[in-house]
Amino acid sequence: MRSVGGRSPAALDTKLDGAAMARAARRWRRESVTAVCAYNDEVAIALLMGMRRAGLAAPGDLAVIGTDDIPLAQAADPPLSTIAFDLEKVGRSLADAVVANLSGRKPRLTPASLSPHVIHRAST
């Protein structure tokens, strides 16, 4: 992991139930964590649930962002910020890279070809 502001990120592996997520949220607050980027939107939504259980709120106590932009992200409380990808474009780029590699050509896969973009909602 890379240091951010002189501190290493505080990674935590936890179950997706309310009690476990509440413990995680309280621990991060004790460690002065200000934001969490969850593995995906489902984990981020579970964290929001745990935060409510712990008496914490996003983004005031802990900003939360997920990835995938699942439809439920908009309905979360608060609506979840997320990192979205154009999965069709990503799939096409990866397939082109595999074909190029198998053909002996250098793949033209770049970070830009993955086209991630942030969808800002109320959790951050």
XYZ file of C-alpha atoms in Angstrom:
124
model
C 0.000 0.000 0.000
C 1.038 3.550 -0.656
C 1.383 6.196 2.009
C -1.150 9.026 1.902
C -0.239 12.237 3.677
C 2.579 10.475 5.490
C 0.279 7.678 6.709
C -0.370 4.247 5.271
C -3.962 3.389 4.309
C -5.824 1.490 7.032
C -7.049 -1.645 5.254
C -9.533 -3.811 7.087
C -11.102 -7.116 6.065
C -14.532 -7.574 7.642
C -17.841 -9.393 7.278
C -20.763 -7.653 5.617
C -23.094 -7.703 8.614
C -24.173 -4.594 10.504
C -22.313 -5.378 13.725
C -19.005 -6.082 11.968
C -19.320 -2.974 9.829
C -20.165 -0.858 12.892
C -16.986 -2.133 14.594
C -14.979 -1.328 11.447
C -16.403 2.201 11.249
C -15.680 2.885 14.937
C -12.123 1.541 14.531
C -11.461 3.752 11.523
C -12.742 6.787 13.412
C -10.442 5.979 16.341
C -7.550 5.785 13.855
C -8.535 9.194 12.405
C -9.495 7.721 9.028
C -11.566 10.289 7.132
C -12.621 8.326 4.030
C -13.082 4.747 2.876
C -12.927 3.401 -0.665
C -14.744 0.078 -0.485
C -14.001 -2.964 -2.639
C -17.362 -2.523 -4.379
C -20.725 -0.832 -3.915
C -22.167 -3.726 -1.905
C -19.401 -3.406 0.698
C -19.804 0.380 0.742
C -23.574 0.082 1.299
C -22.958 -2.409 4.122
C -20.503 0.092 5.638
C -23.133 2.840 5.481
C -25.496 0.491 7.344
C -22.823 -0.230 9.958
C -22.097 3.463 10.348
C -25.755 4.185 11.103
C -25.691 1.367 13.661
C -22.589 2.953 15.261
C -24.219 6.391 15.352
C -21.963 7.732 12.589
C -22.963 9.493 9.385
C -21.474 9.839 5.916
C -19.800 12.015 4.876
C -19.479 13.994 8.136
C -17.879 11.248 10.219
C -16.480 9.115 7.419
C -16.748 9.658 3.666
C -17.560 6.471 1.737
C -17.124 5.594 -1.934
C -17.707 2.274 -3.676
C -17.020 0.931 -7.139
C -19.269 -0.519 -9.867
C -22.203 1.961 -9.801
C -24.845 -0.679 -9.145
C -28.447 0.599 -9.336
C -28.859 0.293 -5.550
C -26.049 2.850 -5.021
C -28.483 5.674 -5.816
C -30.997 4.320 -3.291
C -28.495 3.941 -0.432
C -28.842 6.220 2.580
C -27.124 8.543 1.836
C -26.836 7.976 -1.925
C -23.449 6.357 -2.532
C -20.623 7.988 -4.459
C -18.992 5.413 -6.686
C -16.329 4.795 -9.279
C -17.949 3.632 -12.503
C -16.457 1.864 -15.498
C -17.773 1.420 -19.028
C -17.695 -2.384 -18.776
C -18.291 -2.861 -22.507
C -15.308 -0.633 -23.318
C -13.151 -2.345 -20.673
C -14.094 -5.790 -22.004
C -13.351 -4.763 -25.589
C -9.967 -3.285 -24.584
C -8.992 -6.409 -22.645
C -10.077 -8.709 -25.492
C -8.087 -6.611 -27.989
C -5.049 -6.825 -25.694
C -5.314 -10.624 -25.472
C -5.655 -10.966 -29.263
C -2.703 -8.626 -29.822
C -0.557 -10.559 -27.364
C -1.486 -13.906 -28.930
C -0.645 -12.461 -32.370
C 2.798 -11.366 -31.201
C 1.904 -7.677 -31.171
C 2.273 -5.330 -28.232
C -1.104 -4.748 -26.533
C -2.322 -1.135 -26.492
C -3.948 -1.355 -23.077
C -3.641 1.901 -21.144
C -5.258 3.138 -17.927
C -7.345 5.511 -20.062
C -8.817 2.541 -21.941
C -10.409 1.423 -18.677
C -12.338 4.744 -18.516
C -13.024 4.980 -14.768
C -14.960 8.023 -13.610
C -16.295 9.164 -10.269
C -20.016 9.624 -9.767
C -20.354 12.089 -6.895
C -23.302 11.536 -4.599
C -24.012 12.419 -0.959
C -21.693 9.881 0.761
C -18.530 11.886 -0.018
